């Protein structure tokens, strides 16, 4: 457990004292400067409460005592030190002032707040003595300190007088220091700011005051905004000063201050913009015009500008860009402001300003001649945003004539990319800069496609033109057209750049197809263009095997093949397969193992398991490291497992699956195995040995999991990988059980199970199979929830991996739904569907509700079918909105087969309504289950890309103390008592550049009588981490914690401690909230009612989560296991009764027949 600033306060105080007492030169100053980051961190840290005091062994108020001691030592050093020492002290407090949290400062919670500085008079006395007796420079430093201490000196009349009086000092350094202090006081004191405005006016209006002091006063005027009235007064005075001044430097400073004040005075924002525009239309210098543009950008960035007519502003900005004498930097600033103006106009009002932006087309085309400048890219962004913000396509057509604007923007982006590429080939810029600049135009194209999906084909055409350009100038066997510059591409640097660019275009194509799929704009034309693009790249002679594999797998991916099923040519596909096989064999026989590994990883992420199996198998014999060998073995076993399932749907007549598995060098295309009803259907469930193949596949996954468990270490635990493999293994295990039970149930499908006789052993066995089905359905449902939890437990996971896990989870939900309906039958008296017996009648409703929750905002047709099913089973639940998910549910176009399987299962279940005869219904229900399983076999499940990320991930560590334990291990209470705990929750492995910022942490503690630890087992915390996939209650704990977070966000009050029965046992749980500091550390305390627990040692299970600044929920896997506490027998501590005749003596026990003098004294 990392100590907090409060816990280290005594140590810091002693170190400062030792440094200040040192006689070595420079040591005191070094000791003072060491306090700079410490005070800065301490000021931003939450104030200590009961829990951190107890856990660090602190006396309440001890941190404040040492904080004041440190401040006093710094003040003493300022009073008795030389000028260097005084400067270092001022630097420490200036740094704390600069980095102070403004929100916390307004709440008065900083380290230098009035509530936390108890001895501010002593501080003031030491610094004021320097002010009274020092020279001009020392007085200036003292005034600066007064400004840094404004939080607790703002009401001190003596200090106020000193600041005001020194505003008219004859020494400029004292006036500047006093102005700084004035600005600090004006931010938090209304009455002080009101008086300061008048004095600042006098300073700036006086001819006797030097220009630097006037400029400093102008900057201080912007800080007079503690209230609306003060800001209004300062704004009026500032406007008066600007109109009466002719000095350019002073004008520039005042324009900035007035713009900052206008942010407080919202009604004056429009007036301020018009006022600034007046300086653009006059004959002003470039310095003034640049200042005006910066002020306009400041106002629009705050989103404060709302005006029905923007034509004057837009014309003024265009006038700047059209002047030939204006520099490119100025034109860029004008474009930046114009972009902000465009974003500030509401889409409904944009058509009124649309014709003003026609001038931008000419500027765009002129700017495209300078690709290295930022102006070119920004101009393209403005036109792209203009296209995207138009509500109606007709609005663009009416102004730009037949939608020429979108096509011209896309064409300009294409030309921009070409010129960027050529600038690299000519040696003007390095490849790293060009690659970074290429990301911008590609992102703009994605934005256009997302807003206007009908432009997808046009965008792909222009990307094709870029690729043709690259292929043409890079091909050595083709003549370069005369319009293109002949460039030597044999250099390694140029080839590397071309590969990087093709990789970026590949990622662009993947995201573009994803956006088009979400918008419902995927069609044969789009797939055809992607097909041409991929073939074009594959024909390039300079690409490597990895790049070829990227585009080839994209070309022959299942969605592309399905989209072009009527246009495929078997001869062409065969030649493509042969060429890709040659590429793969070449890289496998070569020495570049890293390229081969990347190809295998990509193949696994695309679901091409036969290719991945061959690559990982070959690489296993080439590596020398034990860790690398274990990793490749695990990948090989898993790829081999998935390959077996993949071959179940792709066997050729006369060839067994195992023969294919041994001879295949590249994955077979899916186009040869099409069916009218469903892609690649291999027949019914008895056509091949599904049971044996699934069993072998399950064994292979278990082997992969075992290898990682054996090779895992504390520094490399393979948590995500092992959890994912464990889930996959359990899915296959349940499917094996389903196939086994199906074979038993299918023999007795004609019976009515409600009428079964107990004497029939066959029928009893059939009923047992139904009970097994019920358990399998519930287990699959739990696996779906665990996949959802897996997605939420790894912060920073990429969207593609999240989509893959979502597909796995949805498949488990669909299988659970199909299994629940597959064992249904009808109660002939009520015509209601039940499972086995009437006590299990809620299983179908439960599964329907789960699927409806997943499809609530995704597929409205499937949601409607599920709602009708739920209305049949449980009408009361149908009127309720489902609970939200803690992860956004997204499935991409590559996993659309999962949605097809789900739609089939739901629609087939709806058709079961018409059956009234139990035997027919049961046969149809079993047929539904069998068909769903077969369709599930034809899904090419992919592995998450995150599977190959082996770096440590963010986890949480729990530290627990109670009153009797100082080390957090020996936690014990007496029987019948409540367990009171002090808790510290610490985030671990948080990267410094993490985009997710935690705002709050939550934790749940759970304990049950069933958690009793047998005698002899080692107690205390486990230091080897927690294997979440082996914890039976992690899903339940996380779900409870998520509900608690929802209640907290909704403002509902939730009882912190709950008790619920578990048969003969009893469980208790509690929830805690934490406000983390900068180290990701939070403290709290709680109480568990274990008064009814018997004597013994018990383990507490726990789980935690994080809510970030975007209100997203993230589960945190525990780094250590839960604490163990001991309940000891109650000791009777009541005092013995004292005999009144023997007061002050121990109680005497007088046996019968003895005299009082012969009594026995009890010990």
Coordinates of N, CA, C and O in Angstrom, one line a residue, residues 1062-1130:
X1062 N -29.1 -18.3 2.4 CA -28.6 -19.4 1.5 C -28.8 -20.7 2.1 O -27.9 -21.3 2.6
X1063 N -30.0 -21.1 2.1 CA -30.3 -22.4 2.8 C -30.1 -22.3 4.3 O -30.7 -21.5 5.0
X1064 N -29.1 -23.1 4.8 CA -28.8 -23.1 6.2 C -27.8 -22.1 6.6 O -27.4 -21.9 7.7
X1065 N -27.2 -21.4 5.6 CA -26.2 -20.4 5.8 C -26.8 -19.0 5.7 O -27.9 -18.8 5.4
X1066 N -25.9 -18.1 6.0 CA -26.3 -16.7 5.9 C -25.2 -15.9 5.3 O -24.0 -16.1 5.6
X1067 N -25.5 -14.9 4.5 CA -24.5 -14.1 3.8 C -24.7 -12.6 4.1 O -25.9 -12.2 4.2
X1068 N -23.7 -11.9 4.1 CA -23.7 -10.4 4.3 C -22.9 -9.8 3.2 O -21.9 -10.4 2.8
X1069 N -23.2 -8.6 2.9 CA -22.4 -7.8 1.9 C -22.6 -6.4 2.1 O -23.5 -5.9 2.7
X1070 N -21.6 -5.6 1.6 CA -21.6 -4.2 1.8 C -21.0 -3.5 0.6 O -20.2 -4.1 -0.1
X1071 N -21.4 -2.3 0.3 CA -20.9 -1.5 -0.8 C -20.1 -0.3 -0.3 O -20.5 0.3 0.7
X1072 N -19.1 0.1 -1.0 CA -18.3 1.3 -0.7 C -18.0 2.1 -1.9 O -17.8 1.6 -3.0
X1073 N -17.9 3.4 -1.7 CA -17.5 4.3 -2.8 C -16.2 5.0 -2.4 O -15.9 5.2 -1.2
X1074 N -15.4 5.2 -3.4 CA -14.1 5.8 -3.2 C -13.9 7.0 -4.2 O -14.3 6.9 -5.3
X1075 N -13.2 8.0 -3.7 CA -12.7 9.1 -4.5 C -11.2 8.9 -4.7 O -10.5 9.2 -3.8
X1076 N -10.8 8.5 -5.9 CA -9.3 8.2 -6.0 C -8.5 9.4 -6.1 O -8.9 10.5 -6.6
X1077 N -7.3 9.4 -5.6 CA -6.3 10.4 -5.7 C -5.6 10.2 -7.0 O -5.9 9.4 -7.8
X1078 N -4.5 11.0 -7.2 CA -3.7 10.9 -8.4 C -3.1 9.6 -8.6 O -2.7 9.2 -9.7
X1079 N -2.8 8.9 -7.5 CA -2.2 7.6 -7.6 C -3.2 6.5 -7.8 O -2.8 5.3 -7.8
X1080 N -4.5 6.8 -8.0 CA -5.5 5.8 -8.1 C -5.8 5.1 -6.8 O -6.1 3.9 -6.8
X1081 N -5.7 5.8 -5.7 CA -5.9 5.3 -4.4 C -7.1 5.9 -3.7 O -7.2 7.1 -3.7
X1082 N -7.9 5.1 -3.1 CA -9.1 5.6 -2.4 C -9.3 4.9 -1.1 O -8.9 3.7 -0.9
X1083 N -9.9 5.6 -0.1 CA -10.1 5.0 1.2 C -11.6 5.1 1.6 O -12.3 6.0 1.2
X1084 N -11.9 4.1 2.4 CA -13.3 4.1 3.0 C -13.3 3.2 4.2 O -12.3 2.5 4.5
X1085 N -14.5 3.1 4.8 CA -14.6 2.2 5.9 C -16.0 1.6 5.9 O -16.9 2.2 5.3
X1086 N -16.2 0.4 6.5 CA -17.5 -0.3 6.4 C -17.7 -1.2 7.6 O -16.8 -1.3 8.4
X1087 N -18.8 -1.8 7.7 CA -19.2 -2.7 8.8 C -20.0 -3.8 8.2 O -20.9 -3.6 7.4
X1088 N -19.6 -5.0 8.6 CA -20.3 -6.3 8.2 C -20.9 -6.9 9.4 O -20.2 -7.1 10.5
X1089 N -22.2 -7.2 9.3 CA -22.9 -7.8 10.4 C -22.7 -9.3 10.4 O -23.4 -10.1 9.8
X1090 N -21.7 -9.7 11.1 CA -21.4 -11.2 11.2 C -21.6 -11.7 12.6 O -21.0 -12.6 13.1
X1091 N -22.6 -11.0 13.3 CA -22.8 -11.4 14.7 C -23.4 -12.8 14.8 O -23.2 -13.4 15.9
X1092 N -24.0 -13.3 13.8 CA -24.6 -14.6 13.9 C -23.7 -15.7 13.4 O -24.0 -16.9 13.3
X1093 N -22.5 -15.4 12.9 CA -21.5 -16.3 12.4 C -20.9 -17.1 13.6 O -20.6 -16.5 14.6
X1094 N -20.8 -18.4 13.5 CA -20.1 -19.2 14.5 C -18.6 -18.9 14.5 O -18.0 -18.3 13.7
X1095 N -17.9 -19.5 15.5 CA -16.5 -19.3 15.7 C -15.8 -20.0 14.6 O -16.1 -21.1 14.1
X1096 N -14.7 -19.3 14.0 CA -13.9 -19.9 12.9 C -13.3 -18.8 12.1 O -13.4 -17.6 12.4
X1097 N -12.6 -19.2 11.1 CA -12.0 -18.3 10.1 C -12.8 -18.2 8.8 O -13.2 -19.3 8.3
X1098 N -13.0 -17.0 8.3 CA -13.9 -16.8 7.1 C -13.2 -16.0 6.1 O -12.4 -15.1 6.5
X1099 N -13.4 -16.3 4.9 CA -12.8 -15.5 3.8 C -13.9 -14.5 3.2 O -15.0 -14.9 3.1
X1100 N -13.4 -13.3 2.9 CA -14.3 -12.3 2.4 C -14.0 -12.2 0.9 O -12.8 -12.0 0.5
X1101 N -15.0 -12.3 0.1 CA -14.8 -12.2 -1.4 C -15.1 -10.7 -1.7 O -16.0 -10.1 -1.1
X1102 N -14.5 -10.2 -2.7 CA -14.7 -8.8 -3.1 C -14.5 -8.6 -4.6 O -13.9 -9.4 -5.3
X1103 N -15.1 -7.5 -5.0 CA -15.0 -7.1 -6.4 C -15.1 -5.6 -6.5 O -15.8 -5.0 -5.7
X1104 N -14.4 -5.0 -7.5 CA -14.4 -3.5 -7.6 C -14.6 -3.1 -9.0 O -14.5 -3.9 -10.0
X1105 N -14.9 -1.8 -9.2 CA -15.1 -1.3 -10.6 C -14.7 0.1 -10.6 O -14.4 0.8 -9.6
X1106 N -14.7 0.7 -11.8 CA -14.2 2.0 -12.0 C -15.3 2.7 -12.9 O -15.7 2.1 -13.9
X1107 N -15.6 3.9 -12.6 CA -16.4 4.8 -13.5 C -15.6 5.9 -14.0 O -15.0 6.7 -13.2
X1108 N -15.4 6.1 -15.3 CA -14.5 7.1 -15.9 C -15.3 8.4 -16.1 O -16.4 8.5 -15.8
X1109 N -14.5 9.3 -16.7 CA -15.1 10.7 -16.9 C -16.2 10.7 -17.9 O -17.0 11.6 -18.0
X1110 N -16.3 9.6 -18.7 CA -17.4 9.5 -19.7 C -18.6 8.7 -19.2 O -19.5 8.2 -19.9
X1111 N -18.6 8.4 -17.9 CA -19.6 7.6 -17.2 C -19.7 6.2 -17.7 O -20.7 5.5 -17.7
X1112 N -18.5 5.7 -18.2 CA -18.5 4.3 -18.6 C -18.1 3.4 -17.4 O -17.3 3.8 -16.6
X1113 N -18.6 2.2 -17.4 CA -18.4 1.2 -16.3 C -17.3 0.3 -16.7 O -17.3 -0.3 -17.8
X1114 N -16.3 0.1 -15.9 CA -15.2 -0.8 -16.1 C -15.0 -1.7 -14.9 O -14.9 -1.2 -13.8
X1115 N -15.1 -3.0 -15.1 CA -14.8 -3.9 -14.0 C -13.3 -4.0 -13.8 O -12.5 -4.0 -14.7
X1116 N -12.9 -4.1 -12.5 CA -11.5 -4.2 -12.1 C -11.2 -5.6 -11.5 O -11.8 -6.0 -10.5
X1117 N -10.4 -6.4 -12.2 CA -10.0 -7.7 -11.7 C -9.2 -7.5 -10.4 O -8.3 -6.7 -10.4
X1118 N -9.4 -8.3 -9.4 CA -8.6 -8.2 -8.2 C -7.2 -8.7 -8.3 O -7.0 -9.8 -8.9
X1119 N -6.3 -8.0 -7.8 CA -4.9 -8.4 -7.8 C -4.5 -9.4 -6.7 O -3.6 -10.2 -6.8
X1120 N -5.3 -9.3 -5.6 CA -5.1 -10.2 -4.5 C -6.4 -10.8 -4.1 O -7.5 -10.2 -4.4
X1121 N -6.4 -11.9 -3.4 CA -7.6 -12.5 -2.9 C -8.1 -11.7 -1.7 O -7.5 -10.8 -1.2
X1122 N -9.3 -12.1 -1.3 CA -10.0 -11.3 -0.2 C -9.4 -11.6 1.1 O -8.7 -12.6 1.3
X1123 N -9.6 -10.7 2.1 CA -9.0 -10.9 3.4 C -9.7 -12.0 4.2 O -10.8 -12.5 3.8
X1124 N -9.0 -12.5 5.2 CA -9.6 -13.5 6.1 C -9.7 -13.0 7.5 O -8.8 -12.3 8.0
X1125 N -10.8 -13.2 8.1 CA -11.0 -12.7 9.5 C -11.3 -13.9 10.4 O -11.9 -14.9 9.9
X1126 N -11.0 -13.8 11.7 CA -11.2 -14.8 12.6 C -12.3 -14.4 13.7 O -12.2 -13.3 14.2
X1127 N -13.2 -15.2 13.9 CA -14.2 -15.0 15.0 C -13.8 -15.8 16.2 O -13.8 -17.1 16.1
X1128 N -13.5 -15.2 17.2 CA -13.0 -15.8 18.4 C -14.1 -16.0 19.4 O -15.1 -15.2 19.4
X1129 N -14.0 -17.0 20.3 CA -15.1 -17.2 21.3 C -15.2 -15.9 22.2 O -14.2 -15.3 22.5
X1130 N -16.4 -15.6 22.6 CA -16.6 -14.5 23.5 C -16.0 -14.7 24.9 O -16.2 -15.8 25.4

